[in-house]
Amino acid sequence: MPDYNLSYFYVFVFFAVGAFVVGALMTVSRIIAPRRPTPEKLRPYESGEEPIGQAWGRYPIHFYVFALLFVVFDVEVIFLFPWAVIFASLGWYGIVEMGVFIAILVVGLVYAWKKDALSWY
Amino acid sequence: MDFIAPLIFVILAAIVVAGGLAVVLLPRITGSALSMGLSFLGMAGLFALLGAETIAFFQVLIYVGAITVLILYGVMLTGVAPAGADRRLFFQKQAGWALVPLKFVGVVATVFALSFQSNVVQQPGGDLEPLANAVFRDYAFPFEVASVLLLAAMIGAIALVKRGDD
Amino acid sequence: MSPPGVLVPGPFGIDPLVWVVLRLLIAVLLVVGLIFNGALLQILMERKLQAWAQDRVGPYHVGPWGLLQTFADALKLIGKEDVRSRFTDAAFFLTAPAITFTPMVAAWVVIPFAPGVQGIDINIGLLYLSSLGAMGVLGIVIAGWASNNKYSLIGGLRSAGQLISYEVPQILSLVTVVLLAGSLQLTKIATAQPGLQLNLFILPAAFLTYFIAALAETNRTPFDLPEAESELVAGYLTEYSGMRWGTFLALTEYGNVTIVSSIMTTLWLGGWNGPLVDQAPILGVLWFTLKVYVIIVAFMWIRLTLPRFRIDQLMNFCWKVLIPLTLTNLFVTATLKVALPAPWDLIAIGILNWGLVAAFIVLIPRLQRRRLERLRERLRTERERTLAPTA
């Protein structure tokens, strides 16, 4: 069983290795691959149409609603991780505690459902 | 082996600072939002270095995985800044330049004035169970209040977004 | 940095100091090798399986029985011109593949192949894997945005919406297993399932929901909307070509499939447990690999069988079916575990879970049919209303 520092050194090394592998693949590809750019090749691909304007613009709001709902549920979920580890020792107290927490958030989910915010148009 | 931890600290701190600088300096606001994700990631590394592994991966899960995406979506709603927006922001920029050194001095002074020393930096069994006990035994009421806060955020967002036409 | 536990003598009497370095090196090389070989093998497997299912031969030109096909494809990808369109945001466009690839590589470090055959055994292993899964989303949004192509951007946004939504049921299903195992450490979860007391039999509903969410998280059919070619060309991958595309799609996608299959193996199928493992622990690697590949084949089978979801169906399914279902499952499992004494709690949880699976299978088609009927009804009344004045 390796100790804490060594464990996270592994994690750090693996992140570095991941980045390094991508870099190495790109470098090899750059060395052996041909490079003959033409104006047509460098145009954004739009199924053969002439692109009109750039893609960077304004986008519909429902993406944002889902992202916000996700943040709320994600915060809920991270509380579940430590709770799941010790809930057996907490007994009924832990069940009630988490039950209240989840119930309050489920109210939000039901509200979103009733307001039709969960539908994707 | 004692040089490894400081070295990793320097690398992680560089990532945090570089991310922070990129947030301020990049020309496009979407780029800024993405750089913030990088900064958060470096911060998670710093937490892990301090022995708070659970907090580190909460940081990754919430901030890198969720908040950055949320901000990105928020930013994409705004569209491109109209011409002349720079001029309107002129005074804000000057005020910003004036406030930044003040704040920097304040932070540095605070760091040196307080001593952040604790006896136990790394718990032998990890920080998961101490954290769980703290949240669910000692601070159970704040934990429940947090859910009300989350509920308010959720309902607020839905109320703002909901169009009045249906 | 020298508390006990760091310097342990290696096998064959290798010096502890050498072993610390050597072990890391072996781990890195093994993982990189596994990722590349896994991608090559799984792509060939997928193509052959698809070919058989569709009564074709599949790749057979390169090498005996087409075995070298994907190898040739990989060489082709490396040697291909890397086109980057004029409007892209260079820095983000170039780093996006690395941002999805790196967490996938890092995830391998905690996979428990057999007792002792594991990079590190951190006690928050499951949280670690979940948060790395969340990091991949960022790379996809960055890819979509940096391409500055309308298809890419919409593909990236949709993909991120899908990935973040399905993350919630995914993690909720994982936590349901943690309730029984009482730990986030992967080896402890695996050893908490002795013999045939697999979590698969006790928590099939959690397995089902995790399986569905994992399909969505790895962008596999029927959730491969980001790559819905009929609508979005190739989604966030539209502007990517050559090896950059190869890293993104081939390596990362298949790597992620292997990771989620390993998670399922560890959490529900008992990990490395199998006959004769107690006598020869190294046999655990074999059992683990076999179980992982059974799940991977199931993934491929589903791809052969099911058509693709529509985006609205996909989001509805996640928020209106999966999340309520996983939340219910989690909460009831926890309550039963606290309420009943030792052997009865598992039995009760098992019965309840199988009940949930049955309800899922029976009710979903029925709900769907009811929804369709209501929709048809509404359309009919609307048509009658609009036709009424002219009639």
XYZ file of C-alpha atoms in Angstrom:
678
model
C 0.000 0.000 0.000
C 1.809 3.088 -1.213
C 1.573 6.197 0.912
C -0.323 9.391 0.161
C 2.449 11.441 -1.420
C 3.598 8.626 -3.631
C -0.003 7.951 -4.732
C -0.542 11.485 -5.884
C 2.869 11.559 -7.454
C 1.585 8.679 -9.607
C -1.487 10.733 -10.486
C 0.682 13.702 -11.387
C 2.977 11.525 -13.502
C 0.024 9.977 -15.301
C -1.359 13.406 -16.155
C 2.055 14.404 -17.463
C 2.304 11.167 -19.455
C -1.122 11.764 -20.993
C -0.100 15.215 -22.145
C 3.252 13.893 -23.325
C 1.695 11.084 -25.391
C -0.592 13.530 -27.178
C 2.356 15.855 -27.798
C 4.509 13.006 -29.096
C 1.781 11.754 -31.450
C 1.289 15.269 -32.825
C 5.018 15.753 -33.284
C 5.453 12.460 -35.126
C 2.451 13.291 -37.258
C 3.851 16.742 -38.001
C 7.194 15.301 -39.066
C 5.924 12.617 -41.429
C 2.626 14.072 -42.637
C 2.513 16.248 -45.757
C 1.441 19.897 -45.443
C -0.066 21.425 -48.554
C -2.640 23.969 -47.410
C -4.933 25.557 -49.979
C -7.524 28.270 -49.303
C -10.356 25.793 -49.828
C -8.848 23.346 -47.388
C -8.539 25.983 -44.702
C -12.179 26.972 -44.901
C -14.498 25.751 -42.121
C -16.385 22.687 -43.322
C -20.017 23.429 -43.960
C -20.980 20.609 -46.290
C -19.664 22.473 -49.305
C -21.539 25.705 -48.686
C -19.715 29.000 -48.463
C -19.624 29.744 -44.701
C -21.551 32.878 -43.740
C -20.030 34.650 -40.765
C -18.357 32.957 -37.855
C -19.850 30.348 -35.591
C -19.166 32.373 -32.469
C -22.471 33.959 -31.685
C -25.384 33.726 -29.326
C -26.892 30.417 -28.356
C -30.243 29.358 -26.915
C -30.788 29.522 -23.186
C -31.938 25.981 -22.524
C -28.359 24.786 -22.481
C -27.849 27.137 -19.562
C -30.852 25.827 -17.629
C -29.580 22.297 -17.855
C -26.086 23.357 -16.838
C -27.500 25.108 -13.783
C -29.662 22.151 -12.818
C -26.579 20.024 -13.223
C -24.491 22.214 -10.931
C -27.168 21.955 -8.250
C -27.375 18.183 -8.562
C -23.623 17.856 -8.748
C -23.288 19.652 -5.422
C -25.889 17.308 -4.000
C -24.020 14.313 -5.351
C -20.672 15.273 -3.831
C -22.328 15.323 -0.413
C -23.516 11.791 -1.098
C -19.964 10.458 -1.420
C -18.854 11.130 2.167
C -22.353 10.332 3.432
C -22.365 6.901 1.768
C -19.126 6.022 3.531
C -20.325 6.794 7.070
C -24.119 6.476 6.846
C -24.085 3.036 8.469
C -22.555 4.473 11.627
C -24.947 7.433 11.552
C -27.979 5.109 11.509
C -31.456 6.657 11.290
C -30.013 10.082 12.011
C -28.068 9.900 8.734
C -31.089 8.658 6.783
C -33.264 11.528 8.037
C -30.499 14.050 7.479
C -29.920 13.031 3.872
C -33.637 12.486 3.338
C -34.379 16.111 4.193
C -31.515 17.299 2.002
C -32.636 15.266 -1.001
C -36.310 16.097 -0.423
C -35.599 19.816 -0.611
C -33.781 19.330 -3.899
C -36.497 17.065 -5.247
C -38.908 19.965 -4.653
C -36.728 21.912 -7.070
C -36.753 19.079 -9.578
C -40.534 18.812 -9.394
C -40.809 22.581 -9.835
C -38.590 22.407 -12.907
C -40.655 19.532 -14.244
C -43.970 21.351 -13.698
C -42.594 24.531 -15.251
C -41.568 22.451 -18.260
C -37.945 23.484 -17.854
C -36.869 19.867 -18.301
C -38.235 19.695 -21.831
C -35.877 20.330 -24.666
C -37.248 22.358 -27.546
C 13.119 13.286 -2.297
C 12.340 16.482 -0.390
C 12.650 18.710 -3.421
C 9.714 17.025 -5.221
C 6.857 18.575 -3.225
C 8.108 22.182 -3.648
C 8.751 21.517 -7.324
C 5.215 20.249 -7.823
C 3.935 23.230 -5.854
C 5.757 25.581 -8.230
C 4.337 23.815 -11.290
C 0.787 23.858 -9.897
C 1.076 27.473 -8.775
C 2.328 28.381 -12.245
C -0.744 26.693 -13.745
C -3.055 28.614 -11.394
C -1.387 31.944 -12.127
C -1.175 31.317 -15.862
C -4.844 30.391 -15.916
C -5.710 33.503 -13.943
C -3.678 35.749 -16.234
C -5.267 34.163 -19.290
C -8.724 34.877 -17.850
C -7.886 38.574 -17.714
C -5.784 38.927 -20.836
C -7.381 36.729 -23.488
C -9.250 38.706 -26.129
C -12.328 36.477 -26.275
C -14.452 35.952 -23.195
C -15.028 32.278 -24.025
C -11.291 31.793 -23.935
C -11.250 33.453 -20.536
C -13.882 31.059 -19.235
C -11.893 28.068 -20.459
C -8.691 29.357 -18.890
C -10.544 29.599 -15.623
C -11.076 25.845 -15.850
C -7.313 25.426 -16.103
C -6.837 27.601 -13.050
C -9.359 25.531 -11.080
C -7.498 22.394 -12.059
C -4.227 23.760 -10.717
C -6.039 24.666 -7.510
C -7.272 21.073 -7.186
C -3.656 19.969 -7.497
C -2.720 22.315 -4.647
C -5.460 20.813 -2.453
C -4.137 17.334 -3.199
C -0.645 18.514 -2.302
C -1.953 19.693 1.069
C -3.363 16.256 1.829
C -7.008 17.147 1.158
C -7.648 14.579 -1.537
C -11.430 14.592 -1.201
C -11.591 18.371 -1.457
C -9.249 18.240 -4.444
C -11.537 15.967 -6.400
C -14.643 17.836 -5.288
C -12.915 20.855 -6.774
C -12.389 18.998 -10.045
C -15.921 17.602 -10.116
C -17.711 20.849 -9.264
C -15.501 23.619 -10.563
C -13.795 22.083 -13.579
C -16.631 19.790 -14.599
C -19.677 21.886 -13.755
C -19.030 25.564 -13.008
C -16.775 26.080 -16.015
C -19.333 24.539 -18.341
C -22.063 26.658 -16.724
C -20.072 29.839 -17.186
C -19.261 28.843 -20.744
C -22.941 28.428 -21.517
C -23.646 31.735 -19.775
C -20.980 33.465 -21.819
C -22.278 32.007 -25.051
C -25.656 33.608 -24.362
C -24.183 37.063 -24.390
C -22.924 37.232 -27.953
C -20.174 39.460 -29.284
C -19.577 42.802 -27.595
C -20.851 45.666 -29.774
C -18.388 48.225 -31.114
C -17.617 50.980 -28.637
C -18.146 48.764 -25.632
C -14.496 49.346 -24.826
C -15.052 53.076 -24.439
C -17.964 52.568 -22.102
C -15.846 50.283 -19.974
C -13.000 52.814 -19.810
C -13.636 53.968 -16.251
C -14.203 50.454 -15.018
C -10.855 49.488 -16.428
C -9.066 52.371 -14.734
C -10.786 51.571 -11.463
C -9.741 47.952 -11.889
C -6.106 48.920 -12.400
C -6.263 51.056 -9.270
C -7.886 48.366 -7.133
C -5.734 45.416 -8.139
C -2.521 46.537 -6.367
C -4.549 47.425 -3.267
C -6.098 44.005 -3.182
C -2.765 42.321 -3.849
C -1.155 44.146 -0.932
C -4.126 43.221 1.227
C -3.857 39.523 0.413
C -0.107 39.413 0.938
C -0.411 41.300 4.225
C -3.101 38.898 5.401
C -0.998 35.882 4.528
C 1.964 37.206 6.461
C -0.085 38.531 9.369
C -1.862 35.253 10.011
C 0.076 32.097 10.457
C -1.522 29.188 8.682
C -0.034 26.463 10.765
C -1.802 23.364 11.816
C -0.446 20.320 13.514
C -2.133 17.785 11.303
C -1.878 18.402 7.613
C -2.319 14.833 6.444
C -4.658 12.465 8.198
C -3.379 8.904 8.063
C -6.637 7.457 6.769
C -7.295 10.224 4.268
C -9.556 13.220 4.752
C -12.764 11.532 3.619
C -14.029 10.301 6.976
C -13.009 13.363 9.002
C -14.788 15.452 6.378
C -17.874 13.237 6.473
C -18.006 13.384 10.259
C -17.609 17.141 10.225
C -20.376 17.688 7.703
C -22.896 15.151 8.955
C -22.279 15.279 12.713
C -20.839 18.652 13.697
C -22.293 20.878 10.993
C -25.525 19.097 10.151
C -27.645 22.250 10.267
C -25.490 24.315 7.850
C -25.532 21.293 5.575
C -29.341 21.318 5.499
C -29.381 25.073 4.948
C -27.093 24.544 1.944
C -29.843 22.533 0.284
C -32.261 25.466 0.677
C -29.677 27.706 -0.961
C -29.364 25.264 -3.850
C -33.140 25.119 -4.157
C -33.290 28.903 -4.322
C -30.646 28.931 -7.073
C -32.529 26.323 -9.055
C -35.931 28.014 -8.793
C -34.408 31.412 -9.484
C -32.791 30.174 -12.676
C -35.985 28.540 -13.901
C -38.064 31.608 -13.093
C -35.641 33.854 -14.971
C -35.400 31.621 -17.985
C -39.059 30.740 -18.341
C -40.609 32.685 -21.174
C -43.872 34.394 -20.336
C -45.633 33.235 -23.482
C -46.636 29.756 -22.373
C 9.108 12.040 2.094
C 9.966 8.740 3.664
C 7.177 7.466 5.914
C 6.814 3.700 6.068
C 5.144 2.311 3.023
C 7.172 4.119 0.403
C 10.222 1.935 0.282
C 9.115 -1.647 0.076
C 11.395 -4.293 -1.390
C 10.328 -5.336 -4.843
C 9.899 -8.859 -6.142
C 13.010 -10.950 -6.902
C 14.896 -9.017 -4.221
C 14.990 -5.744 -6.146
C 16.378 -2.890 -4.082
C 13.549 -0.786 -2.549
C 14.906 2.459 -3.941
C 15.108 1.043 -7.456
C 11.686 -0.567 -7.128
C 9.936 2.755 -6.369
C 11.091 4.130 -9.700
C 10.814 0.879 -11.618
C 7.226 0.279 -10.473
C 6.110 3.682 -11.716
C 7.871 3.117 -15.015
C 6.241 -0.279 -15.481
C 2.843 1.200 -14.617
C 3.236 4.003 -17.157
C 4.434 1.724 -19.946
C 1.729 -0.838 -19.248
C -1.024 1.745 -19.300
C 0.165 3.420 -22.486
C 0.518 -0.007 -24.088
C -2.936 -1.052 -22.903
C -4.547 2.118 -24.235
C -3.028 1.762 -27.697
C -3.548 -1.979 -27.962
C -7.019 -1.728 -26.501
C -8.052 0.830 -29.101
C -6.546 -1.203 -31.963
C -8.132 -4.427 -30.757
C -11.529 -2.986 -29.910
C -11.919 -1.163 -33.213
C -11.153 -4.391 -35.079
C -13.491 -6.317 -32.775
C -16.256 -3.807 -33.324
C -15.879 -3.890 -37.090
C -15.778 -7.683 -37.207
C -18.791 -7.982 -34.919
C -20.737 -5.477 -36.956
C -19.793 -7.319 -40.108
C -20.962 -10.653 -38.730
C -24.196 -9.216 -37.441
C -24.892 -7.651 -40.817
C -23.833 -10.751 -42.737
C -20.698 -9.184 -44.175
C -17.083 -10.275 -43.983
C -15.605 -7.106 -42.501
C -11.952 -6.126 -42.844
C -9.942 -8.987 -44.320
C -7.344 -7.543 -46.665
C -4.596 -6.415 -44.298
C -2.901 -9.309 -42.588
C -4.415 -12.719 -41.919
C -8.174 -12.446 -41.275
C -7.810 -8.646 -41.394
C -6.003 -8.625 -38.067
C -3.659 -5.813 -39.044
C -6.404 -3.560 -40.426
C -6.604 -1.147 -37.503
C -2.828 -1.104 -37.234
C -2.669 0.060 -40.835
C -5.400 2.593 -40.118
C -3.413 3.987 -37.209
C -0.308 4.375 -39.372
C -2.423 6.091 -42.009
C -3.817 8.521 -39.423
C -0.352 9.469 -38.221
C 0.822 10.029 -41.780
C -2.199 12.092 -42.741
C -2.137 15.821 -43.361
C -3.431 17.706 -40.364
C -5.794 20.363 -41.673
C -6.712 23.237 -39.398
C -9.201 25.726 -40.761
C -8.398 29.414 -40.919
C -10.923 30.602 -38.343
C -10.006 28.247 -35.511
C -8.638 29.448 -32.208
C -5.206 27.833 -32.506
C -4.265 27.384 -28.842
C -7.544 25.847 -27.732
C -7.978 23.829 -30.918
C -4.618 22.168 -30.414
C -4.992 21.453 -26.689
C -8.552 20.109 -26.789
C -7.564 16.501 -27.685
C -5.031 16.543 -24.856
C -7.677 17.764 -22.399
C -9.923 14.776 -23.116
C -7.085 12.286 -23.502
C -5.176 13.117 -20.319
C -7.942 12.365 -17.764
C -8.567 9.087 -19.559
C -4.907 8.123 -19.114
C -4.945 9.247 -15.491
C -8.040 7.149 -14.779
C -6.075 3.961 -15.480
C -3.873 4.507 -12.460
C -6.540 3.255 -10.010
C -7.957 0.324 -11.999
C -7.510 -2.822 -9.868
C -6.584 -5.627 -12.274
C -5.722 -8.082 -9.502
C -4.604 -7.917 -5.875
C -1.406 -5.896 -6.025
C -1.660 -5.271 -9.773
C -2.885 -1.705 -9.506
C -1.114 1.612 -9.922
C -2.254 3.136 -6.657
C -4.993 2.236 -4.220
C -6.189 5.628 -2.990
C -9.106 5.553 -0.582
C -11.237 7.867 -2.714
C -10.784 5.821 -5.895
C -14.377 6.098 -7.028
C -14.542 9.855 -6.491
C -11.285 10.148 -8.428
C -12.736 8.260 -11.404
C -15.962 10.300 -11.343
C -14.157 13.606 -11.323
C -11.868 12.576 -14.161
C -14.976 11.672 -16.130
C -16.247 15.187 -15.515
C -13.025 16.695 -16.856
C -13.521 15.175 -20.276
C -16.552 17.414 -20.819
C -14.356 20.472 -20.838
C -12.223 19.148 -23.698
C -15.312 18.529 -25.788
C -16.732 22.018 -25.238
C -13.324 23.492 -26.008
C -13.055 21.441 -29.198
C -16.507 22.518 -30.306
C -15.908 26.156 -29.558
C -12.329 26.440 -30.845
C -13.241 24.903 -34.213
C -15.362 27.972 -35.012
C -17.613 25.857 -37.153
C -21.368 25.853 -36.693
C -21.628 22.069 -36.718
C -18.785 21.758 -34.232
C -20.173 24.342 -31.855
C -23.672 22.896 -31.785
C -22.192 19.418 -31.496
C -19.956 20.495 -28.635
C -22.770 22.234 -26.755
C -25.122 19.306 -27.183
C -22.453 16.864 -26.217
C -21.635 18.801 -23.067
C -25.342 19.011 -22.209
C -25.623 15.254 -22.593
C -22.457 14.464 -20.664
C -23.231 16.692 -17.695
C -26.833 15.462 -17.506
C -25.919 11.782 -17.489
C -23.187 12.352 -14.966
C -25.846 12.745 -12.259
C -27.482 9.284 -12.635
C -24.036 7.809 -13.186
C -22.698 9.047 -9.876
C -25.958 8.255 -8.074
C -25.677 4.636 -9.236
C -22.061 4.483 -8.074
C -23.002 5.840 -4.644
C -25.662 3.122 -4.327
C -22.884 0.549 -4.509
C -20.787 2.516 -2.030
C -23.676 2.172 0.441
C -23.122 -1.576 0.527
C -19.338 -1.550 0.361
C -18.874 1.330 2.811
C -15.773 2.599 1.046
C -14.693 4.485 -2.047
C -11.571 2.379 -2.322
C -11.816 0.151 -5.381
C -10.059 -2.877 -3.912
C -12.351 -2.785 -0.870
C -15.429 -2.632 -3.100
C -14.149 -5.612 -5.094
C -13.350 -7.704 -2.026
C -16.743 -6.833 -0.489
C -18.273 -9.245 -3.020
C -17.005 -12.701 -2.071
C -17.919 -15.673 -4.239
C -21.225 -15.321 -5.996
C -22.435 -12.546 -3.720
C -21.957 -10.111 -6.587
C -23.435 -6.651 -6.509
C -24.906 -7.484 -9.898
C -27.380 -9.789 -8.160
C -28.023 -7.452 -5.241
C -28.132 -4.143 -7.100
C -29.199 -4.900 -10.679
C -31.180 -1.663 -10.954
C -28.091 0.388 -10.106
C -26.153 -1.645 -12.663
C -28.784 -0.993 -15.313
C -28.857 2.759 -14.680
C -25.077 2.952 -14.560
C -24.822 0.982 -17.776
C -27.203 3.345 -19.546
C -25.469 6.411 -18.166
C -22.085 4.958 -19.129
C -23.270 4.501 -22.698
C -24.163 8.180 -22.714
C -20.926 9.254 -21.031
C -18.805 7.455 -23.605
C -20.885 8.764 -26.522
C -21.835 5.293 -27.658
C -24.966 4.438 -29.603
C -27.820 5.048 -28.826
C -26.405 8.210 -27.246
C -23.893 9.171 -29.944
C -25.736 12.386 -30.742
C -22.626 14.537 -30.706
C -21.589 12.594 -33.774
C -25.047 12.453 -35.327
C -23.813 12.537 -38.896
C -27.238 13.087 -40.406
C -27.621 16.362 -38.519
C -24.215 17.626 -37.522
C -21.673 15.985 -39.889
C -19.369 14.848 -37.059
C -20.360 17.195 -34.240
C -17.444 18.610 -32.317
C -15.067 16.479 -34.404
C -16.013 18.099 -37.712
C -12.868 20.218 -38.038
C -10.519 17.579 -36.679
C -8.466 15.401 -38.985
C -5.406 13.169 -39.013
C -3.901 12.079 -35.742
C -5.656 14.832 -33.813
C -8.921 13.164 -34.764
C -7.380 9.776 -33.997
C -6.453 10.819 -30.467
C -9.853 12.309 -29.898
C -12.057 9.601 -31.243
C -10.205 6.329 -31.419
C -7.916 6.493 -28.414
C -10.065 8.516 -26.042
C -13.399 6.938 -26.871
C -12.204 3.363 -26.669
C -10.068 4.139 -23.637
C -13.118 5.550 -21.890
C -15.201 2.523 -22.827
C -12.559 0.321 -21.223
C -12.521 2.528 -18.109
C -16.292 2.416 -17.572
C -16.285 -1.335 -18.237
C -13.564 -1.730 -15.614
C -15.637 0.326 -13.163
C -18.625 -1.914 -13.797
C -16.468 -5.016 -13.410
C -15.064 -3.796 -10.110
C -18.334 -2.538 -8.665
C -20.833 -5.108 -9.846
C -18.984 -8.169 -11.109
C -16.573 -8.660 -8.232
C -13.467 -7.326 -9.994
C -10.719 -9.898 -10.223
C -12.595 -12.519 -8.179
C -12.933 -15.866 -9.881
C -12.003 -19.529 -9.561
C -8.445 -20.272 -8.374
C -7.578 -16.628 -7.679
C -6.692 -17.439 -4.074
C -4.040 -19.907 -5.226
C -2.603 -17.759 -8.016
C -3.438 -14.038 -7.598
C -2.080 -13.250 -11.050
C -5.021 -15.219 -12.469
C -7.124 -12.271 -11.317
C -5.865 -10.275 -14.291
C -7.363 -12.871 -16.604
C -10.775 -12.862 -14.895
C -10.787 -9.077 -14.754
C -9.952 -8.755 -18.448
C -12.540 -11.347 -19.417
C -15.276 -9.563 -17.473
C -14.275 -6.196 -18.938
C -14.442 -7.572 -22.451
C -17.837 -9.166 -21.853
C -19.145 -5.677 -21.030
C -17.365 -4.145 -24.011
C -18.987 -6.708 -26.311
C -22.334 -5.810 -24.741
C -21.621 -2.164 -25.640
C -20.935 -3.207 -29.238
C -24.016 -5.383 -29.349
C -26.152 -2.431 -28.272
C -24.590 -0.315 -30.990
C -25.617 -2.961 -33.515
C -29.151 -3.168 -32.215
C -30.473 0.235 -31.287
C -31.155 3.355 -33.321
C -30.045 6.768 -32.091
C -32.031 8.898 -29.656
C -33.267 12.361 -30.539
C -31.822 15.134 -28.377
C -35.143 15.905 -26.656
C -35.753 12.213 -25.942
C -32.257 11.931 -24.564
C -32.619 14.819 -22.137
C -36.127 13.774 -21.108
C -34.985 10.245 -20.439
C -32.171 11.436 -18.214
C -34.023 14.013 -16.135
C -37.481 12.445 -16.010
C -36.640 8.750 -15.813
C -33.059 8.027 -14.821
C -32.537 10.648 -12.120
C -35.803 9.944 -10.242
C -35.151 6.218 -10.569
C -31.573 6.370 -9.279
C -32.531 8.734 -6.459
C -35.315 6.391 -5.348
C -33.039 3.390 -5.572
C -30.308 5.111 -3.581
C -32.576 6.293 -0.822
C -34.536 3.074 -0.424
C -31.339 1.011 -0.433
C -29.892 3.181 2.334
C -33.106 2.927 4.383
C -33.289 -0.851 4.067
C -29.637 -1.189 4.980
C -30.176 0.733 8.204
C -33.563 -0.819 8.972
C -32.765 -4.529 8.703
C -30.106 -6.708 10.382
C -27.166 -8.231 8.538
C -28.255 -10.927 6.072
C -31.836 -9.680 5.630
C -30.878 -6.219 4.431
C -29.084 -7.609 1.373
C -32.004 -9.889 0.552
C -34.512 -7.069 0.869
C -32.360 -4.746 -1.225
C -31.988 -7.479 -3.835
C -35.733 -8.096 -4.074
C -36.434 -4.389 -4.292
C -33.792 -3.888 -6.983
C -35.052 -6.707 -9.161
C -38.510 -5.214 -8.715
C -37.227 -1.866 -9.933
C -35.640 -3.498 -12.974
C -38.903 -5.262 -13.774
C -40.848 -2.032 -13.325
C -38.390 -0.231 -15.585
C -38.763 -2.831 -18.332
C -42.556 -2.973 -18.081
C -43.401 0.664 -17.450
C -41.120 2.520 -19.852
C -42.733 1.219 -23.061
C -46.171 1.743 -21.529
C -45.385 5.335 -20.540
C -43.965 5.958 -23.983
C -47.091 4.589 -25.645
C -49.313 6.744 -23.441
C -47.294 9.822 -24.298
C -47.556 9.095 -27.995
C -51.307 8.592 -27.716
C -51.720 11.880 -25.909
C -49.638 13.606 -28.550
C -51.731 12.131 -31.366
C -54.888 13.121 -29.519
C -53.693 16.713 -29.233
C -52.749 16.839 -32.906
C -56.159 15.500 -33.885
C -58.089 18.045 -31.830
C -55.894 20.837 -33.143
C -56.531 19.790 -36.724
C -60.274 19.647 -36.103
C -60.218 23.084 -34.549
C -58.355 24.656 -37.452
C -60.567 22.935 -39.997
C -63.812 23.848 -38.266
C -64.449 27.392 -39.651
C -63.893 26.345 -43.276
C -66.122 23.281 -43.008
